[in-house]
PDB file of C-alpha atoms in Angstrom:
ATOM      1  CA  ASP D   1       0.000   0.000   0.000  1.00  0.00           C
ATOM      2  CA  ALA D   2       1.107   3.543  -0.698  1.00  0.00           C
ATOM      3  CA  GLU D   3       2.129   5.554   2.318  1.00  0.00           C
ATOM      4  CA  ILE D   4       3.899   8.627   3.611  1.00  0.00           C
ATOM      5  CA  THR D   5       6.595   8.138   6.226  1.00  0.00           C
ATOM      6  CA  GLN D   6       8.516  10.561   8.388  1.00  0.00           C
ATOM      7  CA  SER D   7      11.770  10.048  10.214  1.00  0.00           C
ATOM      8  CA  PRO D   8      12.835  10.261  12.886  1.00  0.00           C
ATOM      9  CA  ARG D   9       9.705  10.035  15.039  1.00  0.00           C
ATOM     10  CA  HIS D  10      11.448  11.828  17.881  1.00  0.00           C
ATOM     11  CA  LYS D  11      14.506  14.073  17.851  1.00  0.00           C
ATOM     12  CA  ILE D  12      16.293  16.030  20.545  1.00  0.00           C
ATOM     13  CA  THR D  13      18.886  18.556  19.493  1.00  0.00           C
ATOM     14  CA  GLU D  14      20.724  21.596  20.800  1.00  0.00           C
ATOM     15  CA  THR D  15      20.262  25.196  19.780  1.00  0.00           C
ATOM     16  CA  GLY D  16      22.404  26.186  16.843  1.00  0.00           C
ATOM     17  CA  ARG D  17      22.638  22.720  15.325  1.00  0.00           C
ATOM     18  CA  GLN D  18      21.442  21.902  11.830  1.00  0.00           C
ATOM     19  CA  VAL D  19      18.656  19.336  11.762  1.00  0.00           C
ATOM     20  CA  THR D  20      17.025  17.566   8.830  1.00  0.00           C
ATOM     21  CA  LEU D  21      13.664  15.833   9.026  1.00  0.00           C
ATOM     22  CA  ALA D  22      12.870  13.298   6.348  1.00  0.00           C
ATOM     23  CA  CYS D  23       9.601  12.787   4.486  1.00  0.00           C
ATOM     24  CA  HIS D  24       9.063  10.046   1.918  1.00  0.00           C
ATOM     25  CA  GLN D  25       5.839   9.251   0.069  1.00  0.00           C
ATOM     26  CA  THR D  26       5.022   6.391  -2.288  1.00  0.00           C
ATOM     27  CA  TRP D  27       1.735   7.856  -3.563  1.00  0.00           C
ATOM     28  CA  ASN D  28       3.550   9.440  -6.530  1.00  0.00           C
ATOM     29  CA  HIS D  29       1.972  12.744  -5.511  1.00  0.00           C
ATOM     30  CA  ASN D  30       3.234  15.964  -7.028  1.00  0.00           C
ATOM     31  CA  ASN D  31       2.267  18.119  -4.043  1.00  0.00           C
ATOM     32  CA  MET D  32       4.111  17.882  -0.738  1.00  0.00           C
ATOM     33  CA  PHE D  33       3.837  20.050   2.363  1.00  0.00           C
ATOM     34  CA  TRP D  34       5.482  20.605   5.734  1.00  0.00           C
ATOM     35  CA  TYR D  35       3.427  21.819   8.703  1.00  0.00           C
ATOM     36  CA  ARG D  36       4.154  22.429  12.343  1.00  0.00           C
ATOM     37  CA  GLN D  37       1.605  21.867  15.079  1.00  0.00           C
ATOM     38  CA  ASP D  38       1.768  23.713  18.389  1.00  0.00           C
ATOM     39  CA  LEU D  39      -0.667  23.978  21.296  1.00  0.00           C
ATOM     40  CA  GLY D  40      -3.076  26.832  20.770  1.00  0.00           C
ATOM     41  CA  HIS D  41      -2.483  26.952  17.033  1.00  0.00           C
ATOM     42  CA  GLY D  42      -3.865  25.169  14.060  1.00  0.00           C
ATOM     43  CA  LEU D  43      -1.458  23.446  11.719  1.00  0.00           C
ATOM     44  CA  ARG D  44       0.764  26.089  10.132  1.00  0.00           C
ATOM     45  CA  LEU D  45       2.388  25.757   6.732  1.00  0.00           C
ATOM     46  CA  ILE D  46       6.178  25.961   6.635  1.00  0.00           C
ATOM     47  CA  HIS D  47       7.094  25.108   3.027  1.00  0.00           C
ATOM     48  CA  TYR D  48       5.474  23.335   0.131  1.00  0.00           C
ATOM     49  CA  SER D  49       6.312  21.925  -3.280  1.00  0.00           C
ATOM     50  CA  TYR D  50       4.193  21.278  -6.368  1.00  0.00           C
ATOM     51  CA  GLY D  51       6.777  19.151  -8.115  1.00  0.00           C
ATOM     52  CA  VAL D  52      10.449  18.358  -8.625  1.00  0.00           C
ATOM     53  CA  GLN D  53      12.671  21.419  -8.276  1.00  0.00           C
ATOM     54  CA  ASP D  54       9.691  23.509  -7.110  1.00  0.00           C
ATOM     55  CA  THR D  55       9.686  24.898  -3.552  1.00  0.00           C
ATOM     56  CA  ASN D  56       7.640  27.677  -1.963  1.00  0.00           C
ATOM     57  CA  LYS D  57       7.540  29.449   1.381  1.00  0.00           C
ATOM     58  CA  GLY D  58       4.587  29.074   3.678  1.00  0.00           C
ATOM     59  CA  GLU D  59       3.408  31.333   6.472  1.00  0.00           C
ATOM     60  CA  VAL D  60       6.133  30.323   8.995  1.00  0.00           C
ATOM     61  CA  SER D  61       9.150  29.615   6.782  1.00  0.00           C
ATOM     62  CA  ASP D  62      11.838  31.623   8.604  1.00  0.00           C
ATOM     63  CA  GLY D  63      14.659  29.348   9.770  1.00  0.00           C
ATOM     64  CA  TYR D  64      13.563  26.427   7.574  1.00  0.00           C
ATOM     65  CA  SER D  65      14.444  25.238   4.082  1.00  0.00           C
ATOM     66  CA  VAL D  66      13.379  22.387   1.795  1.00  0.00           C
ATOM     67  CA  SER D  67      14.596  20.828  -1.422  1.00  0.00           C
ATOM     68  CA  ARG D  68      12.765  18.642  -3.938  1.00  0.00           C
ATOM     69  CA  SER D  69      15.149  16.580  -6.037  1.00  0.00           C
ATOM     70  CA  ASN D  70      12.667  13.770  -6.761  1.00  0.00           C
ATOM     71  CA  THR D  71       8.940  13.109  -6.518  1.00  0.00           C
ATOM     72  CA  GLU D  72       9.092  10.967  -3.380  1.00  0.00           C
ATOM     73  CA  ASP D  73      11.071  13.097  -0.915  1.00  0.00           C
ATOM     74  CA  LEU D  74      10.824  16.534   0.658  1.00  0.00           C
ATOM     75  CA  PRO D  75      13.369  16.882   3.486  1.00  0.00           C
ATOM     76  CA  LEU D  76      12.952  19.787   5.884  1.00  0.00           C
ATOM     77  CA  THR D  77      16.118  21.433   7.205  1.00  0.00           C
ATOM     78  CA  LEU D  78      16.421  23.669  10.230  1.00  0.00           C
ATOM     79  CA  GLU D  79      19.558  25.651   9.458  1.00  0.00           C
ATOM     80  CA  SER D  80      20.330  26.640  13.057  1.00  0.00           C
ATOM     81  CA  ALA D  81      17.812  25.163  15.477  1.00  0.00           C
ATOM     82  CA  ALA D  82      16.153  27.494  17.983  1.00  0.00           C
ATOM     83  CA  SER D  83      14.045  26.688  21.040  1.00  0.00           C
ATOM     84  CA  SER D  84      11.063  28.299  19.296  1.00  0.00           C
ATOM     85  CA  GLN D  85      11.260  25.494  16.753  1.00  0.00           C
ATOM     86  CA  THR D  86      10.374  22.872  19.353  1.00  0.00           C
ATOM     87  CA  SER D  87       7.203  21.454  17.859  1.00  0.00           C
ATOM     88  CA  VAL D  88       5.562  18.508  16.158  1.00  0.00           C
ATOM     89  CA  TYR D  89       6.238  18.504  12.440  1.00  0.00           C
ATOM     90  CA  PHE D  90       3.931  16.892   9.894  1.00  0.00           C
ATOM     91  CA  CYS D  91       4.620  16.145   6.289  1.00  0.00           C
ATOM     92  CA  ALA D  92       1.677  15.758   3.894  1.00  0.00           C
ATOM     93  CA  SER D  93       1.121  15.022   0.228  1.00  0.00           C
ATOM     94  CA  SER D  94      -1.701  15.247  -2.274  1.00  0.00           C
ATOM     95  CA  SER D  95      -2.289  14.752  -5.968  1.00  0.00           C
ATOM     96  CA  SER D  96      -2.440  17.731  -8.301  1.00  0.00           C
ATOM     97  CA  ALA D  97      -6.199  17.492  -8.833  1.00  0.00           C
ATOM     98  CA  THR D  98      -8.374  20.073  -7.122  1.00  0.00           C
ATOM     99  CA  ASN D  99     -10.285  19.155  -3.964  1.00  0.00           C
ATOM    100  CA  GLU D 100      -7.976  16.232  -3.297  1.00  0.00           C
ATOM    101  CA  LYS D 101      -7.395  15.296   0.307  1.00  0.00           C
ATOM    102  CA  LEU D 102      -4.092  15.532   2.077  1.00  0.00           C
ATOM    103  CA  PHE D 103      -2.359  12.407   3.325  1.00  0.00           C
ATOM    104  CA  PHE D 104      -0.328  13.081   6.457  1.00  0.00           C
ATOM    105  CA  GLY D 105       2.663  11.324   7.928  1.00  0.00           C
ATOM    106  CA  SER D 106       2.724  10.338  11.599  1.00  0.00           C
ATOM    107  CA  GLY D 107       4.782  13.343  12.611  1.00  0.00           C
ATOM    108  CA  THR D 108       8.190  14.119  14.106  1.00  0.00           C
ATOM    109  CA  GLN D 109       8.398  15.431  17.655  1.00  0.00           C
ATOM    110  CA  LEU D 110      11.377  17.805  17.725  1.00  0.00           C
ATOM    111  CA  SER D 111      12.790  19.217  20.949  1.00  0.00           C
ATOM    112  CA  VAL D 112      15.435  21.943  20.785  1.00  0.00           C
ATOM    113  CA  LEU D 113      17.247  22.369  24.094  1.00  0.00           C
TER     114      LEU D 113
ATOM    115  CA  LYS K   1      -7.756  37.697   7.472  1.00  0.00           C
ATOM    116  CA  ASN K   2      -9.084  34.216   6.745  1.00  0.00           C
ATOM    117  CA  GLN K   3     -10.017  32.361   9.908  1.00  0.00           C
ATOM    118  CA  VAL K   4     -11.518  29.049  10.979  1.00  0.00           C
ATOM    119  CA  GLU K   5     -13.077  28.888  14.434  1.00  0.00           C
ATOM    120  CA  GLN K   6     -14.123  25.625  16.043  1.00  0.00           C
ATOM    121  CA  SER K   7     -16.314  25.013  19.050  1.00  0.00           C
ATOM    122  CA  PRO K   8     -16.379  23.741  21.659  1.00  0.00           C
ATOM    123  CA  GLN K   9     -12.660  23.563  22.384  1.00  0.00           C
ATOM    124  CA  SER K  10     -13.131  20.194  24.069  1.00  0.00           C
ATOM    125  CA  LEU K  11     -15.972  17.811  24.762  1.00  0.00           C
ATOM    126  CA  ILE K  12     -16.540  14.744  26.946  1.00  0.00           C
ATOM    127  CA  ILE K  13     -19.368  12.344  26.146  1.00  0.00           C
ATOM    128  CA  LEU K  14     -20.407   8.847  27.166  1.00  0.00           C
ATOM    129  CA  GLU K  15     -19.990   5.928  24.810  1.00  0.00           C
ATOM    130  CA  GLY K  16     -23.038   5.421  22.632  1.00  0.00           C
ATOM    131  CA  LYS K  17     -24.112   9.076  22.743  1.00  0.00           C
ATOM    132  CA  ASN K  18     -24.231  11.439  19.786  1.00  0.00           C
ATOM    133  CA  CYS K  19     -22.396  14.750  19.531  1.00  0.00           C
ATOM    134  CA  THR K  20     -22.034  17.679  17.166  1.00  0.00           C
ATOM    135  CA  LEU K  21     -18.891  19.706  16.531  1.00  0.00           C
ATOM    136  CA  GLN K  22     -19.068  23.186  15.040  1.00  0.00           C
ATOM    137  CA  CYS K  23     -16.909  25.080  12.565  1.00  0.00           C
ATOM    138  CA  ASN K  24     -17.321  28.711  11.458  1.00  0.00           C
ATOM    139  CA  TYR K  25     -15.108  30.252   8.805  1.00  0.00           C
ATOM    140  CA  THR K  26     -14.400  33.544   7.101  1.00  0.00           C
ATOM    141  CA  VAL K  27     -12.306  32.135   4.244  1.00  0.00           C
ATOM    142  CA  SER K  28     -13.007  33.756   0.920  1.00  0.00           C
ATOM    143  CA  PRO K  29     -13.203  32.893  -1.902  1.00  0.00           C
ATOM    144  CA  PHE K  30     -14.357  29.474  -0.733  1.00  0.00           C
ATOM    145  CA  SER K  31     -13.402  26.237  -2.475  1.00  0.00           C
ATOM    146  CA  ASN K  32     -14.056  23.387  -0.067  1.00  0.00           C
ATOM    147  CA  LEU K  33     -14.283  22.450   3.594  1.00  0.00           C
ATOM    148  CA  ARG K  34     -12.641  19.404   5.111  1.00  0.00           C
ATOM    149  CA  TRP K  35     -12.899  17.560   8.383  1.00  0.00           C
ATOM    150  CA  TYR K  36      -9.933  15.596   9.659  1.00  0.00           C
ATOM    151  CA  LYS K  37      -9.610  13.233  12.614  1.00  0.00           C
ATOM    152  CA  GLN K  38      -6.311  13.209  14.483  1.00  0.00           C
ATOM    153  CA  ASP K  39      -5.595  10.449  16.972  1.00  0.00           C
ATOM    154  CA  THR K  40      -3.050  11.170  19.704  1.00  0.00           C
ATOM    155  CA  GLY K  41       0.478  10.824  18.350  1.00  0.00           C
ATOM    156  CA  ARG K  42      -0.680  10.412  14.746  1.00  0.00           C
ATOM    157  CA  GLY K  43      -1.168  12.596  11.714  1.00  0.00           C
ATOM    158  CA  PRO K  44      -4.623  13.866  10.695  1.00  0.00           C
ATOM    159  CA  VAL K  45      -6.771  11.581   8.552  1.00  0.00           C
ATOM    160  CA  SER K  46      -9.396  12.900   6.163  1.00  0.00           C
ATOM    161  CA  LEU K  47     -13.050  12.251   7.033  1.00  0.00           C
ATOM    162  CA  THR K  48     -14.894  14.349   4.447  1.00  0.00           C
ATOM    163  CA  ILE K  49     -14.380  17.035   1.822  1.00  0.00           C
ATOM    164  CA  MET K  50     -17.362  19.223   0.922  1.00  0.00           C
ATOM    165  CA  THR K  51     -17.609  21.668  -1.944  1.00  0.00           C
ATOM    166  CA  PHE K  52     -19.895  24.680  -2.247  1.00  0.00           C
ATOM    167  CA  SER K  53     -22.786  22.692  -3.696  1.00  0.00           C
ATOM    168  CA  GLU K  54     -22.774  19.931  -1.085  1.00  0.00           C
ATOM    169  CA  ASN K  55     -24.956  20.367   2.003  1.00  0.00           C
ATOM    170  CA  THR K  56     -24.438  16.996   3.648  1.00  0.00           C
ATOM    171  CA  LYS K  57     -21.889  14.251   3.389  1.00  0.00           C
ATOM    172  CA  SER K  58     -21.637  11.042   5.404  1.00  0.00           C
ATOM    173  CA  ASN K  59     -18.786   8.703   6.168  1.00  0.00           C
ATOM    174  CA  ARG K  60     -19.931   5.785   8.297  1.00  0.00           C
ATOM    175  CA  ARG K  61     -21.049   7.308  11.651  1.00  0.00           C
ATOM    176  CA  TYR K  62     -19.770  10.775  10.718  1.00  0.00           C
ATOM    177  CA  THR K  63     -22.102  13.239   8.992  1.00  0.00           C
ATOM    178  CA  ALA K  64     -20.832  16.649   7.940  1.00  0.00           C
ATOM    179  CA  THR K  65     -23.070  19.543   6.978  1.00  0.00           C
ATOM    180  CA  LEU K  66     -22.174  22.741   5.199  1.00  0.00           C
ATOM    181  CA  ASP K  67     -24.076  26.021   4.981  1.00  0.00           C
ATOM    182  CA  ALA K  68     -22.058  28.155   2.575  1.00  0.00           C
ATOM    183  CA  ASP K  69     -24.365  31.135   3.071  1.00  0.00           C
ATOM    184  CA  THR K  70     -23.728  31.405   6.807  1.00  0.00           C
ATOM    185  CA  LYS K  71     -20.210  29.958   6.470  1.00  0.00           C
ATOM    186  CA  GLN K  72     -20.840  27.245   9.005  1.00  0.00           C
ATOM    187  CA  SER K  73     -20.202  23.527   9.105  1.00  0.00           C
ATOM    188  CA  SER K  74     -20.916  20.826  11.632  1.00  0.00           C
ATOM    189  CA  LEU K  75     -19.687  17.293  12.153  1.00  0.00           C
ATOM    190  CA  HIS K  76     -22.187  14.975  13.777  1.00  0.00           C
ATOM    191  CA  ILE K  77     -20.979  11.740  15.314  1.00  0.00           C
ATOM    192  CA  THR K  78     -23.607   9.078  15.863  1.00  0.00           C
ATOM    193  CA  ALA K  79     -23.462   6.321  18.494  1.00  0.00           C
ATOM    194  CA  SER K  80     -19.992   7.296  19.638  1.00  0.00           C
ATOM    195  CA  GLN K  81     -17.315   4.688  20.294  1.00  0.00           C
ATOM    196  CA  LEU K  82     -14.200   4.833  22.444  1.00  0.00           C
ATOM    197  CA  SER K  83     -12.153   4.965  19.247  1.00  0.00           C
ATOM    198  CA  ASP K  84     -13.791   8.290  18.375  1.00  0.00           C
ATOM    199  CA  SER K  85     -11.672   9.922  21.091  1.00  0.00           C
ATOM    200  CA  ALA K  86      -9.452  12.240  19.061  1.00  0.00           C
ATOM    201  CA  SER K  87      -9.005  15.796  17.873  1.00  0.00           C
ATOM    202  CA  TYR K  88     -11.278  16.887  15.015  1.00  0.00           C
ATOM    203  CA  ILE K  89      -9.891  19.566  12.753  1.00  0.00           C
ATOM    204  CA  CYS K  90     -11.878  21.734  10.347  1.00  0.00           C
ATOM    205  CA  VAL K  91      -9.935  22.970   7.325  1.00  0.00           C
ATOM    206  CA  VAL K  92     -11.142  25.414   4.677  1.00  0.00           C
ATOM    207  CA  SER K  93      -9.575  25.742   1.248  1.00  0.00           C
ATOM    208  CA  GLU K  94      -9.452  28.983  -0.732  1.00  0.00           C
ATOM    209  CA  ASP K  95     -10.447  28.962  -4.340  1.00  0.00           C
ATOM    210  CA  GLY K  96      -7.540  29.813  -6.588  1.00  0.00           C
ATOM    211  CA  ALA K  97      -4.287  28.595  -8.052  1.00  0.00           C
ATOM    212  CA  ASN K  98      -2.631  27.919  -4.700  1.00  0.00           C
ATOM    213  CA  SER K  99      -5.719  26.533  -2.907  1.00  0.00           C
ATOM    214  CA  LYS K 100      -4.437  27.846   0.413  1.00  0.00           C
ATOM    215  CA  LEU K 101      -5.674  25.908   3.432  1.00  0.00           C
ATOM    216  CA  THR K 102      -6.703  27.513   6.712  1.00  0.00           C
ATOM    217  CA  PHE K 103      -6.766  25.144   9.682  1.00  0.00           C
ATOM    218  CA  GLY K 104      -8.898  25.365  12.783  1.00  0.00           C
ATOM    219  CA  LYS K 105      -7.301  24.630  16.160  1.00  0.00           C
ATOM    220  CA  GLY K 106      -9.267  21.438  16.538  1.00  0.00           C
ATOM    221  CA  ILE K 107     -11.829  20.074  19.006  1.00  0.00           C
ATOM    222  CA  THR K 108     -10.686  17.454  21.489  1.00  0.00           C
ATOM    223  CA  LEU K 109     -13.338  14.779  21.930  1.00  0.00           C
ATOM    224  CA  SER K 110     -13.133  12.288  24.773  1.00  0.00           C
ATOM    225  CA  VAL K 111     -15.527   9.340  24.756  1.00  0.00           C
ATOM    226  CA  ARG K 112     -15.841   7.703  28.172  1.00  0.00           C
ATOM    227  CA  PRO K 113     -17.136   4.171  28.826  1.00  0.00           C
TER     228      PRO K 113
END
């Protein structure tokens, strides 16, 4: 069965370190997204991609970057981790058709100490 | 600013009872409204997607309604089960090339035996 997987599931790092969270989907979806989820907020969009070599900034993109070198993967990099980036991160994908639902990964709990 | 407001913030019901979750939105122009279920420690899973012309949509014991005139939606859960304990997130999509999604903060439902 097709799926979307994130790794690691849990990560603890120190401020200032570079961290990369992996996202891999086997749906062959063109669209991929990274969100963060914090208490008191709805899911907030960090970056998204509509296809290979396409990347776009979301509403909370500062301090994050992504790259899309193939259809299956959209890694999220925190260039210099900050305590404010402690959060749960979700990757999602969808097909290019309109009104198509998002498929979410199980999330990565990141703690920046 | 586009917003999605959900109420109540949390809800406790007894197993076998029905409940209704509310969602009000100000997103414009409107494309579709989605309800997601998020179990603890997991990513959200799509329950329904409703477009402008759809008033009611059912998925097993979940029935979503949409009133595009008043910009309100509800999710009715019938004969609740312990496995319905989760967060329920309302998401509204803008009409347009980017189909921007606005997420509600979610409603935490606890079903007690």
